[in-house]
Coordinates of C-alpha atoms in Angstrom, one line a residue:
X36 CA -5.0 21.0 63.2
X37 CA -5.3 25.1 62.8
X38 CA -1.9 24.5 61.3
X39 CA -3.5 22.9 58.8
X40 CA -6.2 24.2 58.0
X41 CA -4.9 27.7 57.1
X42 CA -2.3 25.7 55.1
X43 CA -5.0 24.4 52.7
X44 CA -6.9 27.3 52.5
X45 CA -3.1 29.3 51.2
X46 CA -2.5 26.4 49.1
X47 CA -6.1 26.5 47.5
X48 CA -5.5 30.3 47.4
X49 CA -1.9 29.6 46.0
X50 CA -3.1 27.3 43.2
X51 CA -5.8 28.1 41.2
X52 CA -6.5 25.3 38.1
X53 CA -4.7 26.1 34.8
X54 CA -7.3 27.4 32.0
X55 CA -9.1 24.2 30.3
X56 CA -7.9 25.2 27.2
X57 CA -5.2 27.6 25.7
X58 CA -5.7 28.0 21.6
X59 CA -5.3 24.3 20.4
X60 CA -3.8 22.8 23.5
X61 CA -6.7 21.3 25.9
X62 CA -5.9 20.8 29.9
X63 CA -6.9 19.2 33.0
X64 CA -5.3 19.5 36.4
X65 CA -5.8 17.8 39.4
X66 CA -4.6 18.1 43.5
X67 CA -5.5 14.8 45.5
X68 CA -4.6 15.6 49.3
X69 CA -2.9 13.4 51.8
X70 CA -4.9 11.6 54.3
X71 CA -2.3 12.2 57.1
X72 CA -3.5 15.7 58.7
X73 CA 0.2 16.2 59.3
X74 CA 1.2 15.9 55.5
X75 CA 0.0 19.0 54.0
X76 CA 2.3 19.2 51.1
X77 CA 4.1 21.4 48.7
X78 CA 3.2 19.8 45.6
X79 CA 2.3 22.4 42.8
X80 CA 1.6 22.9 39.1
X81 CA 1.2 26.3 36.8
X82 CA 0.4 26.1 33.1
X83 CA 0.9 30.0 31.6
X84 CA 0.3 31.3 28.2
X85 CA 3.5 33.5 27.4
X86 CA 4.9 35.3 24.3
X87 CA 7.4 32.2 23.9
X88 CA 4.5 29.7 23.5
X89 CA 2.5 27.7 26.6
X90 CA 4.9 27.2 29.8
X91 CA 4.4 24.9 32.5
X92 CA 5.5 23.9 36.0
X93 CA 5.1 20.6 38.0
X94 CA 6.4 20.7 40.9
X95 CA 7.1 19.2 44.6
X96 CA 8.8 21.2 47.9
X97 CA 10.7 19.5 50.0
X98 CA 9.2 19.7 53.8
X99 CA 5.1 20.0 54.8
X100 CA 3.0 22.8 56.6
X101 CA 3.3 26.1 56.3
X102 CA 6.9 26.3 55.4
X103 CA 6.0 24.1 52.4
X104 CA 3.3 26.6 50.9
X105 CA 5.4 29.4 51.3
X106 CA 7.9 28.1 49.5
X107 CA 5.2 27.3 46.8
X108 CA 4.5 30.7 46.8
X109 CA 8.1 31.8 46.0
X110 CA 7.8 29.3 43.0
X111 CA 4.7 30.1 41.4
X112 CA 5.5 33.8 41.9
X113 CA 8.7 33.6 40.1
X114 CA 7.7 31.2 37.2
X115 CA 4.6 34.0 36.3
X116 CA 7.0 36.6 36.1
X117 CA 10.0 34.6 34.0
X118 CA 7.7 32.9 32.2
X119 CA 6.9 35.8 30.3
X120 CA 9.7 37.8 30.7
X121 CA 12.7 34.6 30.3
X122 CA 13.8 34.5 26.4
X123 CA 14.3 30.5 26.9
X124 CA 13.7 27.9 30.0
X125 CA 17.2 27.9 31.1
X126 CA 16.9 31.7 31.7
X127 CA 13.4 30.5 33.5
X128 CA 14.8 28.1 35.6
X129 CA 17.4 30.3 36.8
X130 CA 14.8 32.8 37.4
X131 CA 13.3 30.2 39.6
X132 CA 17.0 28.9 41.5
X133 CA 17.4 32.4 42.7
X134 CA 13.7 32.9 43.9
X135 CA 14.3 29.7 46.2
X136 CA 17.4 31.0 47.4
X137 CA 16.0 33.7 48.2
X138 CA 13.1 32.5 50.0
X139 CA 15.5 30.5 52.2
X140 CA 17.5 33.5 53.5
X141 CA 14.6 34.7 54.3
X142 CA 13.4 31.8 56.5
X143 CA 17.1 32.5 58.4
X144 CA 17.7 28.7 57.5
X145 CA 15.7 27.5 60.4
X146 CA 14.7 24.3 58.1
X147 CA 17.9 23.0 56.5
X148 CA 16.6 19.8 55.2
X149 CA 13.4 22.1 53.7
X150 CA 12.4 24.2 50.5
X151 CA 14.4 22.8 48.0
X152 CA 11.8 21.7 44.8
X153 CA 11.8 19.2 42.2
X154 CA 10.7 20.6 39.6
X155 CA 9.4 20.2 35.5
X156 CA 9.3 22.8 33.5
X157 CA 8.2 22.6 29.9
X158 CA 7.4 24.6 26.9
X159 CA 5.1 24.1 24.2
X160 CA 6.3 26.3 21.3
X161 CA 4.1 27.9 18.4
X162 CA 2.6 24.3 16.3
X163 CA 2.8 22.6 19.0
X164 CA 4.9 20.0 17.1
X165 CA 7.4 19.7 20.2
X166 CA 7.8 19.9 23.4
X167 CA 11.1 21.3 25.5
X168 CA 11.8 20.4 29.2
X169 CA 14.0 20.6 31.4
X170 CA 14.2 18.2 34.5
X171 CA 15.4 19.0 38.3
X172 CA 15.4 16.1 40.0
X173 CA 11.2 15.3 39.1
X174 CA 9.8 11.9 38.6
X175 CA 9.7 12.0 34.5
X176 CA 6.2 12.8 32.5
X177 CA 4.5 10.2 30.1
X178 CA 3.9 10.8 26.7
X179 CA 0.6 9.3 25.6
X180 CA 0.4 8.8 21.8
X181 CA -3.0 8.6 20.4
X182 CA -3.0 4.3 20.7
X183 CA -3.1 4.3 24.0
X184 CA 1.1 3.8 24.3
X185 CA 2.9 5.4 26.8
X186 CA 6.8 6.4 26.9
X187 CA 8.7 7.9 29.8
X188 CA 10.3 10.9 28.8
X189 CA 13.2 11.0 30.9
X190 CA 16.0 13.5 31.1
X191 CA 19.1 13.2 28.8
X192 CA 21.5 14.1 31.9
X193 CA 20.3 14.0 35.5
X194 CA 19.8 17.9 37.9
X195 CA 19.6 18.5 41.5
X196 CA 16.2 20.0 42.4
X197 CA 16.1 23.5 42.5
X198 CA 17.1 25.6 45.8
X199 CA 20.7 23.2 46.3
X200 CA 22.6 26.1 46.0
X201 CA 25.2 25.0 48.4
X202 CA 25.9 21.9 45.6
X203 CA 26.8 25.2 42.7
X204 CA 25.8 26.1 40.1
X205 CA 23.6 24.0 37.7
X206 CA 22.5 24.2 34.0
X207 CA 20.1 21.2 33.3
X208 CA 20.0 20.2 29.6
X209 CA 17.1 21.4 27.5
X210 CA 15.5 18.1 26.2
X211 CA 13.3 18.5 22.9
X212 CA 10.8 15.8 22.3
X213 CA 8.1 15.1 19.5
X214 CA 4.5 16.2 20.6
X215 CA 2.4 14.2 17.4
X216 CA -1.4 15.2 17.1
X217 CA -3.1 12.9 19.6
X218 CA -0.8 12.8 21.9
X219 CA -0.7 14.0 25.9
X220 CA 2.0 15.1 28.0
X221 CA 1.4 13.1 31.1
X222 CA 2.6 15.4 34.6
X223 CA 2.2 14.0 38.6
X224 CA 4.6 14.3 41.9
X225 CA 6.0 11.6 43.0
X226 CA 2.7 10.8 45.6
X227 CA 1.9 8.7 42.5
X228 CA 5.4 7.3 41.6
X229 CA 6.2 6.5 45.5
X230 CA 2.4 5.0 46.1
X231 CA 3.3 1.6 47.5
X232 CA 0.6 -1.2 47.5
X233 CA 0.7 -4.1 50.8
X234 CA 3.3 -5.3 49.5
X235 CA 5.8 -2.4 49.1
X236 CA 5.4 -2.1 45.4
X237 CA 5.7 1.0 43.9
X238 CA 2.9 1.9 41.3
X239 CA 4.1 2.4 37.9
X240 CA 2.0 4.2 35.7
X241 CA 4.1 3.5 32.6
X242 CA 3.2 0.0 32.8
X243 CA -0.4 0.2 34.3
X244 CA -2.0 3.6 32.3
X245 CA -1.9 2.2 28.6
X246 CA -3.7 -1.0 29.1
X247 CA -6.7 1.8 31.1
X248 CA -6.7 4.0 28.3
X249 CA -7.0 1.5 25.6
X250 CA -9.7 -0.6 27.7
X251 CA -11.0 3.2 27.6
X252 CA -10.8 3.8 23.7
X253 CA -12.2 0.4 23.0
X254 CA -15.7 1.0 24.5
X255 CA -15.8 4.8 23.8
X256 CA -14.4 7.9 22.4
X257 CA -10.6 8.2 23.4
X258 CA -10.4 10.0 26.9
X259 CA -10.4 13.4 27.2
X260 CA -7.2 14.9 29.7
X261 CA -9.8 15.4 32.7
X262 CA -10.7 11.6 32.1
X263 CA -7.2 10.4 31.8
X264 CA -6.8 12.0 35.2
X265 CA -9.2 10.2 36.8
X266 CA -8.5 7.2 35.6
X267 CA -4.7 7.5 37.0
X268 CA -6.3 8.5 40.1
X269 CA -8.4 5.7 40.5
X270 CA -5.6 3.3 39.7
X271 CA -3.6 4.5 42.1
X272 CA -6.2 4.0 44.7
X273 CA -6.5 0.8 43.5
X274 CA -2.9 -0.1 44.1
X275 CA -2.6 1.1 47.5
X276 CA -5.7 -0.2 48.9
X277 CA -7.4 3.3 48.5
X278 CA -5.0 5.2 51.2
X279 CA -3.2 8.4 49.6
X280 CA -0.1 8.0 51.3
X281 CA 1.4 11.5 49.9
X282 CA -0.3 15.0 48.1
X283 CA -0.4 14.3 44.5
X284 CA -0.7 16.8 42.2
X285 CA -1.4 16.3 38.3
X286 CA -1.4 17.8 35.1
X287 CA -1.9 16.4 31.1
X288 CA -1.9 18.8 27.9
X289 CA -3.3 17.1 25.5
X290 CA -2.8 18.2 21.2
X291 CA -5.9 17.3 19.6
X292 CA -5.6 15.8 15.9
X293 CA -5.1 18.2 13.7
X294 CA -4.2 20.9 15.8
X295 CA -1.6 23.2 15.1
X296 CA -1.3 25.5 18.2
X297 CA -1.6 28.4 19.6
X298 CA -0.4 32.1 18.1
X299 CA 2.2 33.6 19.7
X300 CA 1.4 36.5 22.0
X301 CA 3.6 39.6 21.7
X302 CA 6.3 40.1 24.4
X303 CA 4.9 43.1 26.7
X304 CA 6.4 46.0 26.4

């Protein structure tokens, strides 16, 4: 149980929410904890503003405890300092590869089937009008249009999570989608894709969130990211009978109508 304990107070430490907004781009971020003392998890997220537009980071280690949150450290350390400093996100996401790598020679390879990290990592460019991610090996976000409509934005060629090393070396496409006023990038770990109900079924928010959000709009304003949040959250509850089976970590960016997005920071120098 001390195990634990001093695992959630580094992961609270570790994780800080993202800014509720940054220029035109307004965000909410959630962390819903496993029920199984034993399951303390590695889930993370990071949103950063950066001279290359807004980056962000979802992400999920591979193992629990205290191994887990320091390898969450080694992420969210490396994605602050790339994220500024990496002139594109394949640059960034090698940034991150070697941080893993690193942390597991450091750990002397005493948890082989531990560290690795499925990650997202997106960019939101100056306008706003599109979004660029790359996936390794992460359950795929939602894009919510302003209807209530929800497509899966899956990757054009399928990664290994980050920290395989031993598999060589990887470059994961660079997938550009549209980012319309109105709409939300959708973010989780898969303790909401992999939520099973009595039955086994996995929950599929693809399916599930749009009829929510358009129940939602009809008898008020459209929901705001923190809402949309909740309401996911409370779904998934509802599907499983109200156990949280895994950590579930969450994260939606929502573009306003007729924003345009943020200005550019310089680069430091």
């Amino acid at each position: 149980r001390r195990a634990r304990q001093v695992a959630a107070v580094a992961q609270a430490a570790v994780l800080p929410r993202p800014p509720s907004r940054l220029g035109d781009l307004a965000i909410a971020a959630r962390y819903v904890p496993a029920e199984d003392e034993a399951m303390i998890g590695g889930d993370l997220y990071v949103v950063q503003d950066t001279p290359h537009g807004v980056r962000v980071m979802v992400g999920d280690v591979r193992g629990k405890g205290l191994g887990a949150v320091s390898a969450v450290c080694a992420d969210l350390g490396a994605f602050r300092y790339a994220a500024d400093e990496a002139e594109d996100l394949p640059r960034l996401v090698d940034a991150l590869e070697w941080a893993l790598l690193r942390e597991g020679g450091r750990r002397g390879g005493q948890e082989e089937d531990e560290g690795f990290t499925t990650a997202l990592i997106a960019e939101f460019a100056a306008g706003l009008d599109t979004v660029r991610i790359v996936n390794r090996g992460h359950p795929p976000p939602l894009l919510l249009d302003a209807q209530g409509g929800a497509v899966v934005l899956g990757p054009s060629h399928e990664a290994p999570p980050l920290g395989m090393g031993d598999l060589g070396t990887w470059r994961a496409p660079v997938d550009t989608f549209a980012f319309p006023p109105g709409s939300t990038l959708l973010c989780y770990t898969d303790g909401v894709t992999e939520a099973r109900d009595e039955n086994g079924v996995f929950y599929d928010a693809a399916v599930r969130l749009p009829d929510l959000l358009r129940h939602r709009s009809l008898v008020g304003d459209p929901p705001a990211p923190a809402q949309i949040l909740q309401l996911l959250i409370d779904d998934v509850g509802r599907h499983t009978g109200g156990r949280v089976q895994d950590d579930q970590a969450l994260l939606a960016l929502h573009r306003p109508a007729g924003a345009t997005g943020p200005v550019l920071r310089p680069p430091r120098v």
